[in-house]
């Protein structure tokens, strides 16, 4: 079946530093990828949608200069949290879609803790 | 905003069928009903989806009412590993990939 690999699974960083999260589709080409954020005991909130080779479309209220998304190839998208602050601590999840795959396949998530 | 509403939580005994309801009374004719589940600290897992007809796969069955205003996900023989948050999502059938808008979901607890 379709597999999406997300790395790292958890990361701790100091306030003010940047963190990059990778999302890879292992056995299919993902034309569209989505990035979500989930705070404890809450549902997933969509942050942005990215299409390969295009600029990401951010949801209202999400700072595009703080959450940099790159979707340079059909199998890789990255989310960089710049100048991270403790309030950015959250569970970040990517999702990939393809016309060859049923539904939307999610990565296993990255737990970011900013100290 | 999510177009679906679900009970906050449900309990089920291991080995019994778990029936999870979802209300989507404002769903459009071109919107699928998708079900995902999220086990603690993991990414959501696809379960099943349907448009009008009932659907069944190796994981579950999906029963959609004739007026499409509600549906029920059925896990025929729940196990402890089925404990998770279950999300019912309406997804447009348009061309291109539409973003999934997650509601609050139903927290299913399967007990021995």
PDB file of C-alpha atoms in Angstrom:
ATOM      1  CA  UNK A   1       0.000   0.000   0.000  1.00  0.00           C
ATOM      2  CA  UNK A   2       0.898   3.677  -0.133  1.00  0.00           C
ATOM      3  CA  UNK A   3       3.437   4.721   2.463  1.00  0.00           C
ATOM      4  CA  UNK A   4       4.391   8.189   3.609  1.00  0.00           C
ATOM      5  CA  UNK A   5       7.514   8.519   5.698  1.00  0.00           C
ATOM      6  CA  UNK A   6       7.922  11.481   8.008  1.00  0.00           C
ATOM      7  CA  UNK A   7      11.172  12.376   9.698  1.00  0.00           C
ATOM      8  CA  UNK A   8      12.096  13.011  12.417  1.00  0.00           C
ATOM      9  CA  UNK A   9       9.433  11.420  14.600  1.00  0.00           C
ATOM     10  CA  UNK A  10      10.324  13.757  17.426  1.00  0.00           C
ATOM     11  CA  UNK A  11      12.638  16.724  17.888  1.00  0.00           C
ATOM     12  CA  UNK A  12      13.563  19.068  20.703  1.00  0.00           C
ATOM     13  CA  UNK A  13      15.026  22.428  19.789  1.00  0.00           C
ATOM     14  CA  UNK A  14      15.972  25.634  21.511  1.00  0.00           C
ATOM     15  CA  UNK A  15      13.847  28.720  21.187  1.00  0.00           C
ATOM     16  CA  UNK A  16      14.952  30.852  18.238  1.00  0.00           C
ATOM     17  CA  UNK A  17      16.356  28.022  16.166  1.00  0.00           C
ATOM     18  CA  UNK A  18      14.862  26.474  13.019  1.00  0.00           C
ATOM     19  CA  UNK A  19      13.689  22.927  12.519  1.00  0.00           C
ATOM     20  CA  UNK A  20      13.095  21.055   9.276  1.00  0.00           C
ATOM     21  CA  UNK A  21      10.602  18.209   8.968  1.00  0.00           C
ATOM     22  CA  UNK A  22      10.645  15.921   5.939  1.00  0.00           C
ATOM     23  CA  UNK A  23       7.736  14.108   4.361  1.00  0.00           C
ATOM     24  CA  UNK A  24       8.397  11.482   1.703  1.00  0.00           C
ATOM     25  CA  UNK A  25       6.065   9.344  -0.351  1.00  0.00           C
ATOM     26  CA  UNK A  26       7.939   6.058  -0.626  1.00  0.00           C
ATOM     27  CA  UNK A  27       6.090   4.118  -3.283  1.00  0.00           C
ATOM     28  CA  UNK A  28       4.066   6.669  -5.195  1.00  0.00           C
ATOM     29  CA  UNK A  29       4.407  10.136  -6.622  1.00  0.00           C
ATOM     30  CA  UNK A  30       2.531  12.705  -4.588  1.00  0.00           C
ATOM     31  CA  UNK A  31       1.270  15.586  -6.645  1.00  0.00           C
ATOM     32  CA  UNK A  32      -0.238  17.260  -3.612  1.00  0.00           C
ATOM     33  CA  UNK A  33       0.916  17.297  -0.012  1.00  0.00           C
ATOM     34  CA  UNK A  34      -0.770  18.757   3.038  1.00  0.00           C
ATOM     35  CA  UNK A  35       0.680  19.845   6.359  1.00  0.00           C
ATOM     36  CA  UNK A  36      -1.332  19.696   9.580  1.00  0.00           C
ATOM     37  CA  UNK A  37      -0.712  20.723  13.148  1.00  0.00           C
ATOM     38  CA  UNK A  38      -2.307  19.101  16.166  1.00  0.00           C
ATOM     39  CA  UNK A  39      -2.241  20.399  19.723  1.00  0.00           C
ATOM     40  CA  UNK A  40      -2.888  18.034  22.651  1.00  0.00           C
ATOM     41  CA  UNK A  41      -6.449  16.720  22.839  1.00  0.00           C
ATOM     42  CA  UNK A  42      -7.410  18.696  19.750  1.00  0.00           C
ATOM     43  CA  UNK A  43      -8.171  17.760  16.170  1.00  0.00           C
ATOM     44  CA  UNK A  44      -5.881  18.205  13.176  1.00  0.00           C
ATOM     45  CA  UNK A  45      -5.737  21.720  11.780  1.00  0.00           C
ATOM     46  CA  UNK A  46      -4.634  22.182   8.184  1.00  0.00           C
ATOM     47  CA  UNK A  47      -1.706  24.554   7.826  1.00  0.00           C
ATOM     48  CA  UNK A  48      -0.996  24.512   4.107  1.00  0.00           C
ATOM     49  CA  UNK A  49      -1.392  22.703   0.816  1.00  0.00           C
ATOM     50  CA  UNK A  50       1.508  22.272  -1.562  1.00  0.00           C
ATOM     51  CA  UNK A  51       1.659  21.108  -5.145  1.00  0.00           C
ATOM     52  CA  UNK A  52       4.913  19.934  -6.635  1.00  0.00           C
ATOM     53  CA  UNK A  53       6.821  22.791  -8.187  1.00  0.00           C
ATOM     54  CA  UNK A  54       4.421  25.460  -6.923  1.00  0.00           C
ATOM     55  CA  UNK A  55       4.281  27.749  -3.936  1.00  0.00           C
ATOM     56  CA  UNK A  56       2.301  26.434  -1.012  1.00  0.00           C
ATOM     57  CA  UNK A  57      -1.163  27.743  -0.212  1.00  0.00           C
ATOM     58  CA  UNK A  58      -1.446  28.615   3.452  1.00  0.00           C
ATOM     59  CA  UNK A  59      -4.586  28.553   5.555  1.00  0.00           C
ATOM     60  CA  UNK A  60      -5.776  31.742   7.135  1.00  0.00           C
ATOM     61  CA  UNK A  61      -3.817  32.593  10.246  1.00  0.00           C
ATOM     62  CA  UNK A  62      -0.760  30.526   9.354  1.00  0.00           C
ATOM     63  CA  UNK A  63       2.380  32.625   8.933  1.00  0.00           C
ATOM     64  CA  UNK A  64       4.014  31.688   5.650  1.00  0.00           C
ATOM     65  CA  UNK A  65       7.319  33.267   6.647  1.00  0.00           C
ATOM     66  CA  UNK A  66       7.439  31.228   9.814  1.00  0.00           C
ATOM     67  CA  UNK A  67       6.369  27.895   8.368  1.00  0.00           C
ATOM     68  CA  UNK A  68       8.321  27.459   5.148  1.00  0.00           C
ATOM     69  CA  UNK A  69       7.078  24.682   2.901  1.00  0.00           C
ATOM     70  CA  UNK A  70       9.014  23.299  -0.029  1.00  0.00           C
ATOM     71  CA  UNK A  71       7.671  20.678  -2.421  1.00  0.00           C
ATOM     72  CA  UNK A  72      10.539  20.399  -4.862  1.00  0.00           C
ATOM     73  CA  UNK A  73       9.870  16.880  -6.078  1.00  0.00           C
ATOM     74  CA  UNK A  74       6.983  14.461  -6.431  1.00  0.00           C
ATOM     75  CA  UNK A  75       8.203  12.446  -3.480  1.00  0.00           C
ATOM     76  CA  UNK A  76       9.435  15.029  -0.999  1.00  0.00           C
ATOM     77  CA  UNK A  77       7.980  17.972   0.860  1.00  0.00           C
ATOM     78  CA  UNK A  78       9.600  19.778   3.753  1.00  0.00           C
ATOM     79  CA  UNK A  79       8.257  22.015   6.490  1.00  0.00           C
ATOM     80  CA  UNK A  80      10.703  24.337   8.186  1.00  0.00           C
ATOM     81  CA  UNK A  81       9.662  26.003  11.400  1.00  0.00           C
ATOM     82  CA  UNK A  82      11.781  29.132  11.566  1.00  0.00           C
ATOM     83  CA  UNK A  83      12.703  30.964  14.762  1.00  0.00           C
ATOM     84  CA  UNK A  84      10.776  28.437  16.773  1.00  0.00           C
ATOM     85  CA  UNK A  85       9.100  29.454  20.015  1.00  0.00           C
ATOM     86  CA  UNK A  86       7.563  27.326  22.774  1.00  0.00           C
ATOM     87  CA  UNK A  87       4.070  28.005  21.408  1.00  0.00           C
ATOM     88  CA  UNK A  88       5.127  26.218  18.198  1.00  0.00           C
ATOM     89  CA  UNK A  89       5.458  23.014  20.178  1.00  0.00           C
ATOM     90  CA  UNK A  90       2.958  20.654  18.603  1.00  0.00           C
ATOM     91  CA  UNK A  91       2.426  17.466  16.622  1.00  0.00           C
ATOM     92  CA  UNK A  92       3.024  18.106  12.917  1.00  0.00           C
ATOM     93  CA  UNK A  93       1.606  15.671  10.363  1.00  0.00           C
ATOM     94  CA  UNK A  94       1.950  15.532   6.602  1.00  0.00           C
ATOM     95  CA  UNK A  95      -0.372  13.919   4.094  1.00  0.00           C
ATOM     96  CA  UNK A  96       0.236  12.990   0.481  1.00  0.00           C
ATOM     97  CA  UNK A  97      -2.158  12.395  -2.383  1.00  0.00           C
ATOM     98  CA  UNK A  98      -1.911  10.823  -5.786  1.00  0.00           C
ATOM     99  CA  UNK A  99      -4.329   9.789  -8.508  1.00  0.00           C
ATOM    100  CA  UNK A 100      -2.970   6.266  -8.153  1.00  0.00           C
ATOM    101  CA  UNK A 101      -3.772   5.968  -4.472  1.00  0.00           C
ATOM    102  CA  UNK A 102      -7.114   5.773  -2.717  1.00  0.00           C
ATOM    103  CA  UNK A 103      -7.680   8.437  -0.150  1.00  0.00           C
ATOM    104  CA  UNK A 104      -5.045  10.530   1.489  1.00  0.00           C
ATOM    105  CA  UNK A 105      -2.045   8.864   3.093  1.00  0.00           C
ATOM    106  CA  UNK A 106      -0.647  10.358   6.270  1.00  0.00           C
ATOM    107  CA  UNK A 107       2.816  10.322   7.732  1.00  0.00           C
ATOM    108  CA  UNK A 108       3.391   9.145  11.284  1.00  0.00           C
ATOM    109  CA  UNK A 109       3.830  12.679  12.572  1.00  0.00           C
ATOM    110  CA  UNK A 110       6.597  14.717  14.178  1.00  0.00           C
ATOM    111  CA  UNK A 111       6.396  15.862  17.757  1.00  0.00           C
ATOM    112  CA  UNK A 112       8.178  19.187  18.093  1.00  0.00           C
ATOM    113  CA  UNK A 113       9.111  20.517  21.501  1.00  0.00           C
ATOM    114  CA  UNK A 114      10.637  23.974  21.713  1.00  0.00           C
ATOM    115  CA  UNK A 115      12.433  24.737  24.962  1.00  0.00           C
TER     116      UNK A 115
ATOM    117  CA  UNK B   1     -15.564  24.297   9.420  1.00  0.00           C
ATOM    118  CA  UNK B   2     -16.225  20.588   9.442  1.00  0.00           C
ATOM    119  CA  UNK B   3     -19.475  19.518   7.814  1.00  0.00           C
ATOM    120  CA  UNK B   4     -19.848  16.506  10.051  1.00  0.00           C
ATOM    121  CA  UNK B   5     -20.804  15.966  13.667  1.00  0.00           C
ATOM    122  CA  UNK B   6     -19.952  12.933  15.734  1.00  0.00           C
ATOM    123  CA  UNK B   7     -20.434  11.870  19.352  1.00  0.00           C
ATOM    124  CA  UNK B   8     -17.480  12.831  21.490  1.00  0.00           C
ATOM    125  CA  UNK B   9     -16.832   9.367  22.823  1.00  0.00           C
ATOM    126  CA  UNK B  10     -18.073   5.789  22.744  1.00  0.00           C
ATOM    127  CA  UNK B  11     -17.260   2.588  24.552  1.00  0.00           C
ATOM    128  CA  UNK B  12     -17.275  -0.909  23.144  1.00  0.00           C
ATOM    129  CA  UNK B  13     -16.531  -4.332  24.559  1.00  0.00           C
ATOM    130  CA  UNK B  14     -13.820  -6.339  22.879  1.00  0.00           C
ATOM    131  CA  UNK B  15     -15.236  -8.745  20.312  1.00  0.00           C
ATOM    132  CA  UNK B  16     -18.432  -6.780  19.897  1.00  0.00           C
ATOM    133  CA  UNK B  17     -19.379  -4.662  16.916  1.00  0.00           C
ATOM    134  CA  UNK B  18     -18.594  -0.971  17.221  1.00  0.00           C
ATOM    135  CA  UNK B  19     -21.083   1.270  15.434  1.00  0.00           C
ATOM    136  CA  UNK B  20     -19.870   4.829  15.055  1.00  0.00           C
ATOM    137  CA  UNK B  21     -22.436   7.339  13.794  1.00  0.00           C
ATOM    138  CA  UNK B  22     -21.785  10.483  11.808  1.00  0.00           C
ATOM    139  CA  UNK B  23     -24.188  13.248  10.933  1.00  0.00           C
ATOM    140  CA  UNK B  24     -23.588  15.098   7.670  1.00  0.00           C
ATOM    141  CA  UNK B  25     -26.965  16.630   6.956  1.00  0.00           C
ATOM    142  CA  UNK B  26     -25.468  19.467   4.877  1.00  0.00           C
ATOM    143  CA  UNK B  27     -23.304  17.277   2.689  1.00  0.00           C
ATOM    144  CA  UNK B  28     -23.388  18.091  -1.015  1.00  0.00           C
ATOM    145  CA  UNK B  29     -24.237  15.620  -3.725  1.00  0.00           C
ATOM    146  CA  UNK B  30     -20.656  15.595  -4.942  1.00  0.00           C
ATOM    147  CA  UNK B  31     -19.052  14.965  -1.559  1.00  0.00           C
ATOM    148  CA  UNK B  32     -17.742  11.615  -0.444  1.00  0.00           C
ATOM    149  CA  UNK B  33     -17.860  10.449   3.150  1.00  0.00           C
ATOM    150  CA  UNK B  34     -14.385   9.429   4.294  1.00  0.00           C
ATOM    151  CA  UNK B  35     -13.471   7.758   7.566  1.00  0.00           C
ATOM    152  CA  UNK B  36     -10.061   7.933   9.188  1.00  0.00           C
ATOM    153  CA  UNK B  37      -8.836   6.945  12.596  1.00  0.00           C
ATOM    154  CA  UNK B  38      -5.951   8.200  14.683  1.00  0.00           C
ATOM    155  CA  UNK B  39      -4.307   6.038  17.257  1.00  0.00           C
ATOM    156  CA  UNK B  40      -2.581   8.008  19.982  1.00  0.00           C
ATOM    157  CA  UNK B  41       0.486   9.941  18.759  1.00  0.00           C
ATOM    158  CA  UNK B  42       0.285   8.573  15.227  1.00  0.00           C
ATOM    159  CA  UNK B  43      -0.854   9.946  11.896  1.00  0.00           C
ATOM    160  CA  UNK B  44      -4.432   9.277  10.755  1.00  0.00           C
ATOM    161  CA  UNK B  45      -5.102   5.980   9.034  1.00  0.00           C
ATOM    162  CA  UNK B  46      -7.527   5.629   6.134  1.00  0.00           C
ATOM    163  CA  UNK B  47     -10.399   3.252   6.837  1.00  0.00           C
ATOM    164  CA  UNK B  48     -13.031   3.499   4.129  1.00  0.00           C
ATOM    165  CA  UNK B  49     -15.003   5.922   2.012  1.00  0.00           C
ATOM    166  CA  UNK B  50     -18.272   6.009   0.087  1.00  0.00           C
ATOM    167  CA  UNK B  51     -20.599   8.224  -1.894  1.00  0.00           C
ATOM    168  CA  UNK B  52     -24.061   6.651  -1.951  1.00  0.00           C
ATOM    169  CA  UNK B  53     -23.786   2.908  -1.651  1.00  0.00           C
ATOM    170  CA  UNK B  54     -22.751   0.919   1.361  1.00  0.00           C
ATOM    171  CA  UNK B  55     -19.129  -0.133   1.301  1.00  0.00           C
ATOM    172  CA  UNK B  56     -17.121  -2.897   2.948  1.00  0.00           C
ATOM    173  CA  UNK B  57     -13.434  -3.653   3.101  1.00  0.00           C
ATOM    174  CA  UNK B  58     -11.156  -5.694   5.299  1.00  0.00           C
ATOM    175  CA  UNK B  59     -11.253  -3.104   8.046  1.00  0.00           C
ATOM    176  CA  UNK B  60     -14.853  -1.982   8.270  1.00  0.00           C
ATOM    177  CA  UNK B  61     -18.246  -1.429   6.715  1.00  0.00           C
ATOM    178  CA  UNK B  62     -19.786   1.909   5.881  1.00  0.00           C
ATOM    179  CA  UNK B  63     -23.543   2.321   5.860  1.00  0.00           C
ATOM    180  CA  UNK B  64     -24.826   5.536   4.275  1.00  0.00           C
ATOM    181  CA  UNK B  65     -28.480   6.447   4.634  1.00  0.00           C
ATOM    182  CA  UNK B  66     -30.491   6.840   1.477  1.00  0.00           C
ATOM    183  CA  UNK B  67     -30.819  10.591   1.988  1.00  0.00           C
ATOM    184  CA  UNK B  68     -27.049  10.755   2.655  1.00  0.00           C
ATOM    185  CA  UNK B  69     -27.588  12.843   5.770  1.00  0.00           C
ATOM    186  CA  UNK B  70     -25.854  10.376   8.020  1.00  0.00           C
ATOM    187  CA  UNK B  71     -23.659   7.326   7.995  1.00  0.00           C
ATOM    188  CA  UNK B  72     -22.385   4.641  10.326  1.00  0.00           C
ATOM    189  CA  UNK B  73     -18.977   3.062  10.439  1.00  0.00           C
ATOM    190  CA  UNK B  74     -19.088  -0.515  11.646  1.00  0.00           C
ATOM    191  CA  UNK B  75     -16.122  -2.377  13.078  1.00  0.00           C
ATOM    192  CA  UNK B  76     -17.584  -5.892  13.169  1.00  0.00           C
ATOM    193  CA  UNK B  77     -15.411  -7.371  15.897  1.00  0.00           C
ATOM    194  CA  UNK B  78     -13.657  -4.624  17.814  1.00  0.00           C
ATOM    195  CA  UNK B  79     -10.263  -5.351  19.342  1.00  0.00           C
ATOM    196  CA  UNK B  80      -8.232  -3.408  21.874  1.00  0.00           C
ATOM    197  CA  UNK B  81      -6.115  -2.099  19.005  1.00  0.00           C
ATOM    198  CA  UNK B  82      -9.182  -0.368  17.585  1.00  0.00           C
ATOM    199  CA  UNK B  83      -9.082   2.130  20.446  1.00  0.00           C
ATOM    200  CA  UNK B  84      -8.577   5.434  18.634  1.00  0.00           C
ATOM    201  CA  UNK B  85     -10.215   8.677  17.575  1.00  0.00           C
ATOM    202  CA  UNK B  86     -12.407   8.145  14.523  1.00  0.00           C
ATOM    203  CA  UNK B  87     -13.004  10.981  12.095  1.00  0.00           C
ATOM    204  CA  UNK B  88     -15.825  11.240   9.573  1.00  0.00           C
ATOM    205  CA  UNK B  89     -15.009  13.759   6.828  1.00  0.00           C
ATOM    206  CA  UNK B  90     -16.909  15.085   3.815  1.00  0.00           C
ATOM    207  CA  UNK B  91     -14.610  15.399   0.804  1.00  0.00           C
ATOM    208  CA  UNK B  92     -15.616  17.031  -2.488  1.00  0.00           C
ATOM    209  CA  UNK B  93     -15.414  14.886  -5.583  1.00  0.00           C
ATOM    210  CA  UNK B  94     -13.919  17.749  -7.600  1.00  0.00           C
ATOM    211  CA  UNK B  95     -10.881  17.391  -9.759  1.00  0.00           C
ATOM    212  CA  UNK B  96      -7.654  17.779  -7.889  1.00  0.00           C
ATOM    213  CA  UNK B  97      -7.099  16.921  -4.271  1.00  0.00           C
ATOM    214  CA  UNK B  98      -9.217  18.654  -1.732  1.00  0.00           C
ATOM    215  CA  UNK B  99      -8.056  19.446   1.753  1.00  0.00           C
ATOM    216  CA  UNK B 100      -9.499  17.349   4.543  1.00  0.00           C
ATOM    217  CA  UNK B 101     -11.247  19.350   7.257  1.00  0.00           C
ATOM    218  CA  UNK B 102     -11.164  17.334  10.454  1.00  0.00           C
ATOM    219  CA  UNK B 103     -13.888  17.692  13.038  1.00  0.00           C
ATOM    220  CA  UNK B 104     -13.527  16.655  16.650  1.00  0.00           C
ATOM    221  CA  UNK B 105     -14.087  12.963  15.943  1.00  0.00           C
ATOM    222  CA  UNK B 106     -15.285  10.163  18.212  1.00  0.00           C
ATOM    223  CA  UNK B 107     -12.953   8.720  20.796  1.00  0.00           C
ATOM    224  CA  UNK B 108     -13.631   4.973  20.811  1.00  0.00           C
ATOM    225  CA  UNK B 109     -12.478   3.008  23.806  1.00  0.00           C
ATOM    226  CA  UNK B 110     -12.487  -0.763  23.409  1.00  0.00           C
ATOM    227  CA  UNK B 111     -12.331  -2.546  26.730  1.00  0.00           C
ATOM    228  CA  UNK B 112     -11.631  -6.194  27.606  1.00  0.00           C
TER     229      UNK B 112
END
